[in-house]
Amino acid sequence: MSTQVAVVIGGASGLGTAIARALHAEGHTVTVADANLAGAEAVAAACGGTPVAADVTDEAAIESLFTEVLARSGSVDIVVNTAGTSGFSAIADHDVAEWRSVVDVNLVGAMIVIKHAARVMGRGGSILSLTSLNARQPGAGLSAYCAAKAGLSMLTAVAALELGPRGIRVNAIAPGLVITPLTEGIQMVPGVQEDYVENTPLGRAGTPEEIADAAVYLSSERAAWITGEVLDINGGAHLMRYPNIGKHLDAMMNGATP
Ligand SMILES: NC(=O)c1ccc[n+]([C@@H]2O[C@H](COP(=O)([O-])OP(=O)(O)OC[C@H]3O[C@@H](n4cnc5c(N)ncnc54)[C@H](O)[C@@H]3O)[C@@H](O)[C@H]2O)c1
Protein backbone atom coordinates (compact mmCIF):
# COMPACT_ATOMS: atom_id res chain seq x y z
CA MET A 1 0.00 0.00 0.00
CA SER A 2 1.57 3.30 -1.07
CA THR A 3 1.08 6.48 0.92
CA GLN A 4 -0.95 9.00 -1.01
CA VAL A 5 -1.95 12.61 -0.49
CA ALA A 6 -5.64 12.89 0.39
CA VAL A 7 -7.87 15.93 0.81
CA VAL A 8 -11.22 15.49 2.57
CA ILE A 9 -13.53 18.49 2.23
CA GLY A 10 -16.39 18.57 4.74
CA GLY A 11 -14.16 16.50 7.01
CA ALA A 12 -15.15 18.25 10.24
CA SER A 13 -18.28 16.19 10.79
CA GLY A 14 -20.21 13.02 10.05
CA LEU A 15 -19.25 11.04 6.96
CA GLY A 16 -16.28 13.29 6.16
CA THR A 17 -14.76 12.64 9.58
CA ALA A 18 -15.22 8.87 9.21
CA ILE A 19 -13.62 9.03 5.73
CA ALA A 20 -10.68 11.16 6.95
CA ARG A 21 -10.05 8.66 9.76
CA ALA A 22 -10.29 5.68 7.41
CA LEU A 23 -7.88 7.23 4.85
CA HIS A 24 -5.46 7.98 7.69
CA ALA A 25 -5.75 4.37 8.89
CA GLU A 26 -4.77 3.27 5.33
CA GLY A 27 -1.52 5.24 5.78
CA HIS A 28 -2.41 8.25 3.64
CA THR A 29 -1.53 11.87 4.41
CA VAL A 30 -4.82 13.65 5.07
CA THR A 31 -5.75 17.33 4.82
CA VAL A 32 -9.07 17.99 6.56
CA ALA A 33 -10.82 20.98 4.99
CA ASP A 34 -14.13 22.43 6.09
CA ALA A 35 -16.01 25.71 6.38
CA ASN A 36 -15.88 24.96 10.13
CA LEU A 37 -12.18 25.40 10.93
CA ALA A 38 -12.46 24.47 14.63
CA GLY A 39 -14.11 21.19 13.64
CA ALA A 40 -11.46 20.52 10.99
CA GLU A 41 -8.73 21.20 13.56
CA ALA A 42 -10.18 18.67 16.00
CA VAL A 43 -10.48 15.94 13.35
CA ALA A 44 -7.04 16.69 11.88
CA ALA A 45 -5.46 16.48 15.35
CA ALA A 46 -7.03 13.05 15.86
CA CYS A 47 -5.70 11.70 12.55
CA GLY A 48 -2.35 13.47 12.35
CA GLY A 49 -3.60 15.56 9.42
CA THR A 50 -3.54 19.22 8.46
CA PRO A 51 -6.66 21.37 8.98
CA VAL A 52 -7.62 24.03 6.42
CA ALA A 53 -10.57 26.45 6.43
CA ALA A 54 -12.33 26.24 3.06
CA ASP A 55 -15.88 26.89 1.90
CA VAL A 56 -16.79 24.98 -1.28
CA THR A 57 -18.87 27.91 -2.54
CA ASP A 58 -15.79 30.17 -2.46
CA GLU A 59 -13.79 29.40 -5.62
CA ALA A 60 -10.69 31.33 -4.51
CA ALA A 61 -10.60 29.42 -1.20
CA ILE A 62 -10.86 26.03 -2.94
CA GLU A 63 -8.20 26.99 -5.50
CA SER A 64 -5.84 28.04 -2.71
CA LEU A 65 -6.62 24.86 -0.71
CA PHE A 66 -5.39 22.66 -3.57
CA THR A 67 -2.43 24.92 -4.41
CA GLU A 68 -1.37 24.80 -0.77
CA VAL A 69 -1.68 20.99 -0.50
CA LEU A 70 0.31 20.56 -3.73
CA ALA A 71 3.07 22.89 -2.44
CA ARG A 72 3.15 21.16 0.97
CA SER A 73 2.89 17.51 -0.14
CA GLY A 74 4.10 17.42 -3.75
CA SER A 75 0.92 15.89 -5.21
CA VAL A 76 -2.83 15.59 -4.79
CA ASP A 77 -3.90 11.97 -5.30
CA ILE A 78 -7.23 11.47 -3.51
CA VAL A 79 -10.00 14.06 -3.18
CA VAL A 80 -13.19 13.37 -1.27
CA ASN A 81 -15.84 16.09 -1.09
CA THR A 82 -18.51 15.50 1.55
CA ALA A 83 -19.58 19.13 2.08
CA GLY A 84 -23.35 19.22 2.02
CA THR A 85 -26.38 20.88 3.51
CA SER A 86 -30.16 20.54 3.28
CA GLY A 87 -33.38 22.35 4.10
CA PHE A 88 -37.06 21.51 4.21
CA SER A 89 -39.88 23.43 2.49
CA ALA A 90 -42.59 22.78 -0.08
CA ILE A 91 -41.75 24.35 -3.46
CA ALA A 92 -44.81 26.62 -3.30
CA ASP A 93 -43.51 28.14 -0.05
CA HIS A 94 -39.78 27.90 -0.75
CA ASP A 95 -37.63 30.97 -0.23
CA VAL A 96 -35.60 31.19 -3.44
CA ALA A 97 -32.43 32.39 -1.70
CA GLU A 98 -32.53 29.34 0.60
CA TRP A 99 -33.16 27.03 -2.39
CA ARG A 100 -30.21 28.59 -4.20
CA SER A 101 -27.91 28.22 -1.18
CA VAL A 102 -28.60 24.45 -0.95
CA VAL A 103 -27.82 24.06 -4.67
CA ASP A 104 -24.77 26.28 -4.26
CA VAL A 105 -23.17 24.05 -1.60
CA ASN A 106 -24.21 20.64 -2.92
CA LEU A 107 -23.86 21.17 -6.68
CA VAL A 108 -21.93 24.34 -7.56
CA GLY A 109 -19.53 23.64 -4.69
CA ALA A 110 -18.92 20.13 -6.01
CA MET A 111 -18.17 21.56 -9.47
CA ILE A 112 -15.69 24.04 -7.96
CA VAL A 113 -13.96 21.21 -6.07
CA ILE A 114 -13.72 18.98 -9.17
CA LYS A 115 -12.48 21.91 -11.30
CA HIS A 116 -9.62 22.85 -8.98
CA ALA A 117 -8.76 19.28 -8.01
CA ALA A 118 -8.40 18.47 -11.73
CA ARG A 119 -6.06 21.43 -12.19
CA VAL A 120 -3.54 20.25 -9.58
CA MET A 121 -3.80 16.49 -10.10
CA GLY A 122 -1.29 15.11 -12.54
CA ARG A 123 -2.04 11.79 -14.21
CA GLY A 124 -4.12 9.36 -12.18
CA GLY A 125 -5.87 9.78 -8.85
CA SER A 126 -9.43 9.76 -7.63
CA ILE A 127 -12.13 12.36 -7.01
CA LEU A 128 -15.12 11.22 -4.98
CA SER A 129 -18.29 13.17 -4.16
CA LEU A 130 -21.18 12.40 -1.82
CA THR A 131 -24.52 12.46 -3.56
CA SER A 132 -27.60 10.84 -1.99
CA LEU A 133 -30.48 8.37 -2.18
CA ASN A 134 -32.38 11.60 -2.93
CA ALA A 135 -30.53 11.88 -6.26
CA ARG A 136 -32.84 9.11 -7.51
CA GLN A 137 -35.65 9.01 -4.95
CA PRO A 138 -37.70 12.22 -4.55
CA GLY A 139 -38.60 13.46 -1.08
CA ALA A 140 -41.44 15.99 -0.70
CA GLY A 141 -40.03 19.16 0.91
CA LEU A 142 -36.51 18.35 -0.29
CA SER A 143 -36.64 19.86 -3.78
CA ALA A 144 -33.39 21.82 -3.56
CA TYR A 145 -31.47 18.90 -2.06
CA CYS A 146 -32.92 16.32 -4.47
CA ALA A 147 -32.30 18.52 -7.52
CA ALA A 148 -28.75 19.35 -6.43
CA LYS A 149 -27.85 15.72 -5.70
CA ALA A 150 -29.37 14.51 -9.00
CA GLY A 151 -27.28 17.18 -10.73
CA LEU A 152 -24.21 15.98 -8.85
CA SER A 153 -24.72 12.43 -10.15
CA MET A 154 -24.65 13.74 -13.74
CA LEU A 155 -21.74 16.08 -12.96
CA THR A 156 -19.84 12.99 -11.76
CA ALA A 157 -20.47 11.25 -15.09
CA VAL A 158 -19.41 14.25 -17.18
CA ALA A 159 -16.26 14.79 -15.09
CA ALA A 160 -15.38 11.09 -15.46
CA LEU A 161 -15.65 11.45 -19.27
CA GLU A 162 -13.49 14.57 -19.35
CA LEU A 163 -10.82 13.40 -16.90
CA GLY A 164 -10.61 9.74 -17.96
CA PRO A 165 -7.92 10.41 -20.57
CA ARG A 166 -5.69 11.71 -17.75
CA GLY A 167 -6.35 8.58 -15.69
CA ILE A 168 -8.31 10.53 -13.08
CA ARG A 169 -11.29 8.53 -11.84
CA VAL A 170 -14.43 10.42 -10.75
CA ASN A 171 -17.08 8.62 -8.74
CA ALA A 172 -19.76 9.30 -6.14
CA ILE A 173 -21.34 7.51 -3.21
CA ALA A 174 -25.10 7.86 -2.71
CA PRO A 175 -25.86 7.01 0.92
CA GLY A 176 -29.28 6.38 2.37
CA LEU A 177 -30.02 7.40 5.96
CA VAL A 178 -26.90 7.52 8.13
CA ILE A 179 -27.09 8.99 11.61
CA THR A 180 -24.94 12.17 11.59
CA PRO A 181 -25.46 15.82 12.61
CA LEU A 182 -27.03 16.38 9.15
CA THR A 183 -29.86 13.95 9.89
CA GLU A 184 -30.45 15.01 13.52
CA GLY A 185 -33.44 17.11 12.40
CA ILE A 186 -35.08 14.06 10.80
CA GLN A 187 -34.54 12.01 13.94
CA MET A 188 -36.42 14.62 16.00
CA VAL A 189 -39.60 14.05 13.98
CA PRO A 190 -41.33 10.96 15.43
CA GLY A 191 -41.89 8.22 12.88
CA VAL A 192 -39.52 9.34 10.12
CA GLN A 193 -36.65 7.03 10.97
CA GLU A 194 -39.07 4.12 11.52
CA ASP A 195 -40.68 4.87 8.13
CA TYR A 196 -37.25 4.92 6.50
CA VAL A 197 -36.27 1.62 8.10
CA GLU A 198 -39.58 -0.02 7.11
CA ASN A 199 -38.76 0.95 3.52
CA THR A 200 -35.25 -0.50 3.67
CA PRO A 201 -34.92 -4.21 2.84
CA LEU A 202 -31.95 -4.56 5.22
CA GLY A 203 -34.05 -2.95 7.97
CA ARG A 204 -31.74 -0.34 9.49
CA ALA A 205 -29.95 2.96 8.96
CA GLY A 206 -26.28 2.89 7.94
CA THR A 207 -23.14 3.85 9.84
CA PRO A 208 -20.50 6.42 8.84
CA GLU A 209 -17.91 3.62 8.84
CA GLU A 210 -19.87 1.70 6.17
CA ILE A 211 -19.69 4.77 3.92
CA ALA A 212 -16.00 5.29 4.77
CA ASP A 213 -15.12 1.69 3.81
CA ALA A 214 -16.56 2.24 0.34
CA ALA A 215 -14.87 5.65 0.04
CA VAL A 216 -11.48 4.08 0.81
CA TYR A 217 -12.11 1.35 -1.77
CA LEU A 218 -13.27 3.72 -4.53
CA SER A 219 -10.29 6.02 -3.84
CA SER A 220 -7.81 3.15 -4.04
CA GLU A 221 -6.02 1.40 -6.89
CA ARG A 222 -8.23 -1.63 -6.21
CA ALA A 223 -10.95 0.40 -7.97
CA ALA A 224 -8.62 1.29 -10.86
CA TRP A 225 -11.22 0.42 -13.53
CA ILE A 226 -14.20 2.15 -11.90
CA THR A 227 -15.14 5.65 -13.01
CA GLY A 228 -18.36 7.59 -13.58
CA GLU A 229 -20.06 5.34 -11.03
CA VAL A 230 -22.61 6.44 -8.41
CA LEU A 231 -22.60 3.72 -5.76
CA ASP A 232 -25.86 3.32 -3.80
CA ILE A 233 -25.18 2.37 -0.18
CA ASN A 234 -28.54 2.35 1.54
CA GLY A 235 -29.57 -1.13 2.66
CA GLY A 236 -31.65 -1.43 -0.50
CA ALA A 237 -33.81 1.62 0.26
CA HIS A 238 -33.68 2.68 -3.41
CA LEU A 239 -35.85 -0.39 -4.17
CA MET A 240 -38.73 0.93 -2.06
CA ARG A 241 -40.11 4.41 -1.30
CA TYR A 242 -38.84 7.52 0.49
CA PRO A 243 -40.62 8.52 3.73
CA ASN A 244 -43.15 11.34 3.51
CA ILE A 245 -41.45 13.64 6.02
CA GLY A 246 -44.17 16.31 5.70
CA LYS A 247 -46.83 13.85 6.87
CA HIS A 248 -44.82 13.00 9.96
CA LEU A 249 -44.15 16.71 10.61
CA ASP A 250 -47.89 17.49 10.36
CA ALA A 251 -48.65 14.64 12.73
CA MET A 252 -46.09 15.98 15.20
CA MET A 253 -47.57 19.51 15.01
CA ASN A 254 -51.20 18.35 15.24
CA GLY A 255 -50.72 15.38 17.57
CA ALA A 256 -52.29 13.03 14.99
CA THR A 257 -51.10 9.64 13.71
CA PRO A 258 -49.87 9.80 10.08
N1 LIG B 1 -26.01 11.46 6.67
C1 LIG B 1 -26.81 11.00 5.71
O1 LIG B 1 -27.79 10.29 5.98
C2 LIG B 1 -26.55 11.32 4.27
C3 LIG B 1 -27.32 10.67 3.32
C4 LIG B 1 -27.12 10.96 1.96
C5 LIG B 1 -26.14 11.86 1.59
N2 LIG B 1 -25.40 12.48 2.53
C6 LIG B 1 -24.40 13.44 2.06
O2 LIG B 1 -23.14 13.13 2.63
C7 LIG B 1 -22.40 14.32 2.85
C8 LIG B 1 -21.95 14.37 4.30
O3 LIG B 1 -23.11 14.39 5.14
P1 LIG B 1 -23.01 14.27 6.73
O4 LIG B 1 -24.17 13.49 7.16
O5 LIG B 1 -21.64 13.88 7.10
O6 LIG B 1 -23.27 15.81 7.12
P2 LIG B 1 -22.66 16.69 8.31
O7 LIG B 1 -23.57 17.87 8.44
O8 LIG B 1 -22.40 15.84 9.51
O9 LIG B 1 -21.25 17.17 7.72
C9 LIG B 1 -21.18 18.04 6.62
C10 LIG B 1 -19.90 18.83 6.73
O10 LIG B 1 -19.84 19.71 5.60
C11 LIG B 1 -19.41 20.96 6.05
N3 LIG B 1 -19.88 21.98 5.13
C12 LIG B 1 -21.17 22.39 4.96
N4 LIG B 1 -21.20 23.37 4.05
C13 LIG B 1 -19.91 23.57 3.65
C14 LIG B 1 -19.31 24.44 2.73
N5 LIG B 1 -20.04 25.36 2.05
N6 LIG B 1 -17.98 24.36 2.52
C15 LIG B 1 -17.23 23.47 3.22
N7 LIG B 1 -17.74 22.64 4.14
C16 LIG B 1 -19.08 22.69 4.34
C17 LIG B 1 -20.00 21.13 7.44
O11 LIG B 1 -19.29 22.12 8.20
C18 LIG B 1 -19.83 19.73 7.99
O12 LIG B 1 -18.58 19.57 8.63
C19 LIG B 1 -23.30 15.47 2.43
O13 LIG B 1 -23.00 15.86 1.12
C20 LIG B 1 -24.69 14.86 2.49
O14 LIG B 1 -25.59 15.51 1.63
C21 LIG B 1 -25.58 12.24 3.87
Coordinates of C-alpha atoms in Angstrom, one line a residue, residues 1-8 17-32 43-50 69 72-73 75-80 125-126 128 169 212-223:
M1 CA 0.0 0.0 0.0
S2 CA 1.6 3.3 -1.1
T3 CA 1.1 6.5 0.9
Q4 CA -1.0 9.0 -1.0
V5 CA -2.0 12.6 -0.5
A6 CA -5.6 12.9 0.4
V7 CA -7.9 15.9 0.8
V8 CA -11.2 15.5 2.6
T17 CA -14.8 12.6 9.6
A18 CA -15.2 8.9 9.2
I19 CA -13.6 9.0 5.7
A20 CA -10.7 11.2 7.0
R21 CA -10.1 8.7 9.8
A22 CA -10.3 5.7 7.4
L23 CA -7.9 7.2 4.8
H24 CA -5.5 8.0 7.7
A25 CA -5.8 4.4 8.9
E26 CA -4.8 3.3 5.3
G27 CA -1.5 5.2 5.8
H28 CA -2.4 8.2 3.6
T29 CA -1.5 11.9 4.4
V30 CA -4.8 13.7 5.1
T31 CA -5.8 17.3 4.8
V32 CA -9.1 18.0 6.6
V43 CA -10.5 15.9 13.3
A44 CA -7.0 16.7 11.9
A45 CA -5.5 16.5 15.4
A46 CA -7.0 13.1 15.9
C47 CA -5.7 11.7 12.6
G48 CA -2.3 13.5 12.3
G49 CA -3.6 15.6 9.4
T50 CA -3.5 19.2 8.5
V69 CA -1.7 21.0 -0.5
R72 CA 3.2 21.2 1.0
S73 CA 2.9 17.5 -0.1
S75 CA 0.9 15.9 -5.2
V76 CA -2.8 15.6 -4.8
D77 CA -3.9 12.0 -5.3
I78 CA -7.2 11.5 -3.5
V79 CA -10.0 14.1 -3.2
V80 CA -13.2 13.4 -1.3
G125 CA -5.9 9.8 -8.9
S126 CA -9.4 9.8 -7.6
L128 CA -15.1 11.2 -5.0
R169 CA -11.3 8.5 -11.8
A212 CA -16.0 5.3 4.8
D213 CA -15.1 1.7 3.8
A214 CA -16.6 2.2 0.3
A215 CA -14.9 5.6 0.0
V216 CA -11.5 4.1 0.8
Y217 CA -12.1 1.3 -1.8
L218 CA -13.3 3.7 -4.5
S219 CA -10.3 6.0 -3.8
S220 CA -7.8 3.2 -4.0
E221 CA -6.0 1.4 -6.9
R222 CA -8.2 -1.6 -6.2
A223 CA -11.0 0.4 -8.0

